[in-house]
mmCIF file of C-alpha atoms and ligand atoms in Angstrom:
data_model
loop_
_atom_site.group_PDB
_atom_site.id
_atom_site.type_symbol
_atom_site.label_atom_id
_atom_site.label_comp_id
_atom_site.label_asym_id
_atom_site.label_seq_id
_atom_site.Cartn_x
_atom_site.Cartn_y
_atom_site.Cartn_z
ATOM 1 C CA UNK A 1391 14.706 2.427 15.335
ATOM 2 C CA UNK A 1392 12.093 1.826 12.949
ATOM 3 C CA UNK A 1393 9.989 -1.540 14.162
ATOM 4 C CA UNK A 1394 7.581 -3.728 11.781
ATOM 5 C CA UNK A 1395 4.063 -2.661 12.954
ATOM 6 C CA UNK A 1396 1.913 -5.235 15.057
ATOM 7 C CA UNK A 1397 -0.972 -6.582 12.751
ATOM 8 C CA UNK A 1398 -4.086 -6.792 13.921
ATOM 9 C CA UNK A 1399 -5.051 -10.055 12.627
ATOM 10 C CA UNK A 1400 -3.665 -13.619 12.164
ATOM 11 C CA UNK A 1401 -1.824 -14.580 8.909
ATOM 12 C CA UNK A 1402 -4.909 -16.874 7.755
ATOM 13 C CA UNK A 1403 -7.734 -13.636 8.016
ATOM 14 C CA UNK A 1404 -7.759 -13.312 4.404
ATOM 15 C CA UNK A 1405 -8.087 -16.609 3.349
ATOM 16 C CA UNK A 1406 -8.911 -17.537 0.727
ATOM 17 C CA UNK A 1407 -8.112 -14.382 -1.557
ATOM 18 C CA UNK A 1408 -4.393 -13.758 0.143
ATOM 19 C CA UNK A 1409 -3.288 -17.153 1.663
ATOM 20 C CA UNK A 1410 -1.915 -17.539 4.984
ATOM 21 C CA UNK A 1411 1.687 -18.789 4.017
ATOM 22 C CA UNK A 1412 1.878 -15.323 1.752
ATOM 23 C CA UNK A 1413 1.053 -13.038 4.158
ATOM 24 C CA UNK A 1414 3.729 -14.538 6.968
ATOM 25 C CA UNK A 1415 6.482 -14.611 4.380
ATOM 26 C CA UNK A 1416 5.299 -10.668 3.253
ATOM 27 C CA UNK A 1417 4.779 -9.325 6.452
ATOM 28 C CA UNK A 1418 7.370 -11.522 8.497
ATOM 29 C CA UNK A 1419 10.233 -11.080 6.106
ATOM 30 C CA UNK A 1420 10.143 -8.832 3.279
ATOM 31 C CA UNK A 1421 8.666 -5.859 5.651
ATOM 32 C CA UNK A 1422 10.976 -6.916 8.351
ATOM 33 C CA UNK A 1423 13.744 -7.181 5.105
ATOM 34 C CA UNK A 1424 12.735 -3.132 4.730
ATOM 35 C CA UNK A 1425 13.096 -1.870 8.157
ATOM 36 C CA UNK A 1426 16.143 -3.763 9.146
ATOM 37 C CA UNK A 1427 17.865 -1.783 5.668
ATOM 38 C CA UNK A 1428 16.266 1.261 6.488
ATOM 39 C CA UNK A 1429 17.526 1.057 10.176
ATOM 40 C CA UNK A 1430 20.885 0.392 8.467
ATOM 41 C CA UNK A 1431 20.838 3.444 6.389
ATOM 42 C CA UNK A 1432 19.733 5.595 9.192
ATOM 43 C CA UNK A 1433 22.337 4.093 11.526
ATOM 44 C CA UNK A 1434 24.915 7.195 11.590
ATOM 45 C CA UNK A 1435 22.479 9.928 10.736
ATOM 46 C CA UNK A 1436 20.862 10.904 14.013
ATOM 47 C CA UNK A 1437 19.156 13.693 13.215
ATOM 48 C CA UNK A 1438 16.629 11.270 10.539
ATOM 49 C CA UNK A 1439 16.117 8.830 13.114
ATOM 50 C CA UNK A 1440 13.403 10.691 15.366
ATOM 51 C CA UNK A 1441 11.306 11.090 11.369
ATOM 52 C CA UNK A 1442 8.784 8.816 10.993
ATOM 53 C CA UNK A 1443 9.163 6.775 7.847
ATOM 54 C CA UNK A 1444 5.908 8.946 6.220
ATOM 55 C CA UNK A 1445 8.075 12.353 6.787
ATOM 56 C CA UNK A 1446 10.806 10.881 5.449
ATOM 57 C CA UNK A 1447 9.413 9.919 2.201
ATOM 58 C CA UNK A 1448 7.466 12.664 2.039
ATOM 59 C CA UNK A 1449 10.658 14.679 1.604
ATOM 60 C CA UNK A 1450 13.345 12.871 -0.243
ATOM 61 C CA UNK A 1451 15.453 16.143 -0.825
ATOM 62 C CA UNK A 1452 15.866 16.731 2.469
ATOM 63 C CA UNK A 1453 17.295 13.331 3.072
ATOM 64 C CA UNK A 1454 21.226 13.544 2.248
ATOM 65 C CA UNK A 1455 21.890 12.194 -1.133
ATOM 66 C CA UNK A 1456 24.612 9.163 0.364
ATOM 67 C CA UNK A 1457 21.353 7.198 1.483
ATOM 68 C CA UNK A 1458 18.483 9.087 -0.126
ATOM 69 C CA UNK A 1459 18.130 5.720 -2.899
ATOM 70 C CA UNK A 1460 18.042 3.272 0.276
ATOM 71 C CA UNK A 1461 15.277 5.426 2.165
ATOM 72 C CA UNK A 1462 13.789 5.743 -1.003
ATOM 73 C CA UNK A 1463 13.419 1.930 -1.600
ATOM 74 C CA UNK A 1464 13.592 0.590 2.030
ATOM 75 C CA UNK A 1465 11.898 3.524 3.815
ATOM 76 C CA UNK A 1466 9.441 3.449 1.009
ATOM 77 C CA UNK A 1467 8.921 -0.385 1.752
ATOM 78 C CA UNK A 1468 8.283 0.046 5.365
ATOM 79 C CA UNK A 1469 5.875 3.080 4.675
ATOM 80 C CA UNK A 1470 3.901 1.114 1.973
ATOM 81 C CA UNK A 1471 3.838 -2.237 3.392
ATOM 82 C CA UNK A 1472 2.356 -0.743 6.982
ATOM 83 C CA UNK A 1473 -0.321 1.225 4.884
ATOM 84 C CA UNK A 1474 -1.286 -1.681 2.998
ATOM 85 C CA UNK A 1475 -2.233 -4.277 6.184
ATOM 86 C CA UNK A 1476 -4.304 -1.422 7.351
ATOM 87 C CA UNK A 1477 -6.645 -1.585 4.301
ATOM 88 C CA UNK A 1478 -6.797 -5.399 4.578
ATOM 89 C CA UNK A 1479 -9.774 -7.019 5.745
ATOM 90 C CA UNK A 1480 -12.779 -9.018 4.731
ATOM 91 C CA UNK A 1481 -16.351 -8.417 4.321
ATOM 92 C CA UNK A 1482 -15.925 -4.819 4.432
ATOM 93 C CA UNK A 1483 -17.888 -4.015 1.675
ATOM 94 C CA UNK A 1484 -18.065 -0.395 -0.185
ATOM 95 C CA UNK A 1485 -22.005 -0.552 0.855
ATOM 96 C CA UNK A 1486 -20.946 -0.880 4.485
ATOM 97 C CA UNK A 1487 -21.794 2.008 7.127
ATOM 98 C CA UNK A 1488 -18.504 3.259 7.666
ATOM 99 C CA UNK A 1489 -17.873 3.737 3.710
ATOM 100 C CA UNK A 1490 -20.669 6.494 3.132
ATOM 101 C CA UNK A 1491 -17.708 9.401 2.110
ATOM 102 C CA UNK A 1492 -15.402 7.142 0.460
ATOM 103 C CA UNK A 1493 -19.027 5.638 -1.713
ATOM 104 C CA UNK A 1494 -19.857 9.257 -2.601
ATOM 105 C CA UNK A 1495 -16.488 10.171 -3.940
ATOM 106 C CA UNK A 1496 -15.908 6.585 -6.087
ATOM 107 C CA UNK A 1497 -19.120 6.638 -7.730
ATOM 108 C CA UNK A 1498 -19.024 10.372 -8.526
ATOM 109 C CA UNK A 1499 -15.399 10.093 -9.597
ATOM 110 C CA UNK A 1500 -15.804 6.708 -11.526
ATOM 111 C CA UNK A 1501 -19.480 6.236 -11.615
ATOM 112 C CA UNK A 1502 -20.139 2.941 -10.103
ATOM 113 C CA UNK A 1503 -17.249 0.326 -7.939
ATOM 114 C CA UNK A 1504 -17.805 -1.612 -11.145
ATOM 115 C CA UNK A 1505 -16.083 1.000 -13.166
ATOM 116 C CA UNK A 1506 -13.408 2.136 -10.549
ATOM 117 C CA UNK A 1507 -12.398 -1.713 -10.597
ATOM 118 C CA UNK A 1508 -11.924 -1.931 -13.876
ATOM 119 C CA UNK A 1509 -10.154 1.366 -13.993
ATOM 120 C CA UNK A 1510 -7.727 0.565 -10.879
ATOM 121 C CA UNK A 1511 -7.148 -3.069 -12.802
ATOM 122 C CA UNK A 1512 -6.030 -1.829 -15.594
ATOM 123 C CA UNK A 1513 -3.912 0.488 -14.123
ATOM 124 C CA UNK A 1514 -2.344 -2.545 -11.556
ATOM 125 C CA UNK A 1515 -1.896 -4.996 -14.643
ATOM 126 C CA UNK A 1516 -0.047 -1.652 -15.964
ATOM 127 C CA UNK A 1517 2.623 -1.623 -13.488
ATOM 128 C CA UNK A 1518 5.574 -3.185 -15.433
ATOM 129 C CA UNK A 1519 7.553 -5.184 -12.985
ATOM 130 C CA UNK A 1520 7.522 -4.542 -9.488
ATOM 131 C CA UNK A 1521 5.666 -1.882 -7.971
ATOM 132 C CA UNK A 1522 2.443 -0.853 -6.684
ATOM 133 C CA UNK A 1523 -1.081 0.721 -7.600
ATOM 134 C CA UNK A 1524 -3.117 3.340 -5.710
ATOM 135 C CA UNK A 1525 -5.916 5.086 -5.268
ATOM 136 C CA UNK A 1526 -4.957 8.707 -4.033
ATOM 137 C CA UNK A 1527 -6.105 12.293 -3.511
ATOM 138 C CA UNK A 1528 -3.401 14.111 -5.803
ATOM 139 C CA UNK A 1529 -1.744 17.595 -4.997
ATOM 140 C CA UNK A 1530 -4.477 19.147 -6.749
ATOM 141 C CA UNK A 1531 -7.331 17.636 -4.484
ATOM 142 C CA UNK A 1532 -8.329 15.077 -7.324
ATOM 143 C CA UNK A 1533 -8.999 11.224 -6.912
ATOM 144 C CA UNK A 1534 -6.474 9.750 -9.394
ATOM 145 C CA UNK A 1535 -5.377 5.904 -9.756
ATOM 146 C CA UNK A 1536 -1.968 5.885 -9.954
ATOM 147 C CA UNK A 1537 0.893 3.066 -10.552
ATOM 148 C CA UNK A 1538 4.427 3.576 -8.733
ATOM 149 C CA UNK A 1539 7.597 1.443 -9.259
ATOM 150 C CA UNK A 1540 9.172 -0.428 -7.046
ATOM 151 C CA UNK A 1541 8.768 0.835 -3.148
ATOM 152 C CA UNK A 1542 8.043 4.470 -4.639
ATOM 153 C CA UNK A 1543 5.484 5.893 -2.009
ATOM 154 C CA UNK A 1544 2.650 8.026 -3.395
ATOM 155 C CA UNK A 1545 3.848 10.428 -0.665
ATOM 156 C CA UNK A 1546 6.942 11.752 -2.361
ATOM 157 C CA UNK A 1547 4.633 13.013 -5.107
ATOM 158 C CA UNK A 1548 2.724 14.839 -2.946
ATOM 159 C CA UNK A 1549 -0.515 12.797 -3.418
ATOM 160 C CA UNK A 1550 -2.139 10.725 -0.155
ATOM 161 C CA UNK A 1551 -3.068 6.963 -0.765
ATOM 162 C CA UNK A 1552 -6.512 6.149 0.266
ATOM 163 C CA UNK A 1553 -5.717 2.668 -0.870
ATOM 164 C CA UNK A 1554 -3.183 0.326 -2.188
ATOM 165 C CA UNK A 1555 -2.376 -2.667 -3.587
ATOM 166 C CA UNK A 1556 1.165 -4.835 -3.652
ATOM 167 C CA UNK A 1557 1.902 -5.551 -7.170
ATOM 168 C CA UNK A 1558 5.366 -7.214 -6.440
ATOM 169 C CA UNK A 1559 5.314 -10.840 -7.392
ATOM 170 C CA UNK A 1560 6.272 -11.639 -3.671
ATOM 171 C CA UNK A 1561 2.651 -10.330 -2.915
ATOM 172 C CA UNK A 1562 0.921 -13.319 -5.061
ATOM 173 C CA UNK A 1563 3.194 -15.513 -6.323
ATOM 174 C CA UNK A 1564 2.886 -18.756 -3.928
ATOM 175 C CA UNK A 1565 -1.320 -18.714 -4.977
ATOM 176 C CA UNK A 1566 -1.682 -16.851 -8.006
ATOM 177 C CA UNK A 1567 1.967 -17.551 -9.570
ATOM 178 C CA UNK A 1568 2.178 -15.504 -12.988
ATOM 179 C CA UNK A 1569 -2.002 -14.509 -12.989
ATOM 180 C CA UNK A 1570 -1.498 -10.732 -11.587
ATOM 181 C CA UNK A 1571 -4.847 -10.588 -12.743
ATOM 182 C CA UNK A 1572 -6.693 -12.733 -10.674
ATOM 183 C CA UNK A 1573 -5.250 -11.353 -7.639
ATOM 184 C CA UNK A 1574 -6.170 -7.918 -8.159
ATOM 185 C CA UNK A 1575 -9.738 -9.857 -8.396
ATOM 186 C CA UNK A 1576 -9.266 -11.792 -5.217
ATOM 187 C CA UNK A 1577 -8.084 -8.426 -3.860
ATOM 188 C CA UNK A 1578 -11.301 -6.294 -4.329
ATOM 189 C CA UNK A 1579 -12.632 -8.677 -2.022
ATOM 190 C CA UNK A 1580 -10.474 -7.734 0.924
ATOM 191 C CA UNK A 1581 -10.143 -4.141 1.045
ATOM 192 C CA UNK A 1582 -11.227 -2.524 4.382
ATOM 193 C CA UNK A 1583 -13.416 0.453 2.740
ATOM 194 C CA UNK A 1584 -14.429 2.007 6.503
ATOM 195 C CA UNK A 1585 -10.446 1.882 6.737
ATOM 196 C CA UNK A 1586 -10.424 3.614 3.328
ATOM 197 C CA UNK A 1587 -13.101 5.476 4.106
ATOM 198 C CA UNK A 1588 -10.853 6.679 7.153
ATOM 199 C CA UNK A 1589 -8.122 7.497 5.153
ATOM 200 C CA UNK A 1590 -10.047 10.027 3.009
ATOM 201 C CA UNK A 1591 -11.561 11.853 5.817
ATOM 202 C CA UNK A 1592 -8.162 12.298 6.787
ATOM 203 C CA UNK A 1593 -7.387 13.865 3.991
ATOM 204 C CA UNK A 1594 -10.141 16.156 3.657
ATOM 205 C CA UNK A 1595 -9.065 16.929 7.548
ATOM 206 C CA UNK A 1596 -5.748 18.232 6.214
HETATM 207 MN MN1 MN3 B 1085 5.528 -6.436 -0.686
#
């Protein structure tokens, strides 16, 4: 059984760029919304349940077609939603010890963090509806900003998120209400780049 992940810090940690009544709704009951229809989908194929969400996503063919739309979109909510408290903190900044690798690769990719915000903005404010936009090593070994739809995870294309960010209205609506914009701002101010910075040594780490 798939379980919403403990997080490591309270509800009001982010305050005041992701309020404290947003993040216990998001985490408390849309993720918990995910894994309880994920568990559901999984419930009478036993052979899926020891795959972690990631492999499971990673590899949509292999899932049988009868449920592959709900572990698409609920296994794909689970695996998003866990990756994205993991890159929340504050006061992390890109200048930070931990973020030496992850500095090197935005400013030779997009020349400066000013740029690579503007860049990964654009592409957020992008997103048409619900979704979500990332920053991700692609198949081909390339840094790439990317938008998915919906709970599409960056996995099933074969790229690996280094970071994230919750476009769905659910993920700003309560501060920010219609101003997507301004909460992609508020946003750059909590992302964990030694966590980030993590993320791509993974990568490179294969
Ligand atoms: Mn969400």
């Amino acid at each position: 059984m798939h379980e919403v992940p403990k997080l490591d810090y309270s509800f009001d940690a982010l305050e005041p760029f992701v309020d404290a009544k947003t993040m216990e709704i998001h985490y408390g009951k849309h993720h918990q919304a995910y894994i309880d229809k994920l568990n559901a989908a999984l419930e009478n194929y036993s052979e899926l349940q020891n795959k972690s969400a990631e492999e499971l996503v990673s590899d949509l063919e292999s899932v049988p077609e009868e449920i592959r739309t709900a572990v698409r979109n609920h296994g794909g909510g689970h695996v998003n939603h866990s990756f994205f408290w993991k890159i929340l903190k504050k006061d992390v900044s890109l200048d930070s010890e931990g973020a030496k690798e992850i500095k090197e690769a935005i400013c030779g990719e997009f020349n400066s963090l000013e740029e690579f915000q503007k860049a990964f903005k654009e592409v957020a404010l992008g997103v048409f509806g619900s979704g979500w936009c990332w920053l991700v090593v692609d198949n081909s070994g390339e840094l790439k900003i990317v938008g998915t739809k919906n709970q599409d995870s960056p996995l099933s294309e074969g790229s690996k998120p280094l970071l994230g960010v919750d476009v769905w209205e659910h993920a700003y609506y309560l501060k920010y209400q219609n101003k997507r914009a301004d909460y992609i701002d508020a946003f750059f101010n909590v992302i964990n780049w030694a966590k980030v910075n993590e993320n791509l040594l993974d990568v490179r780490k294969g």
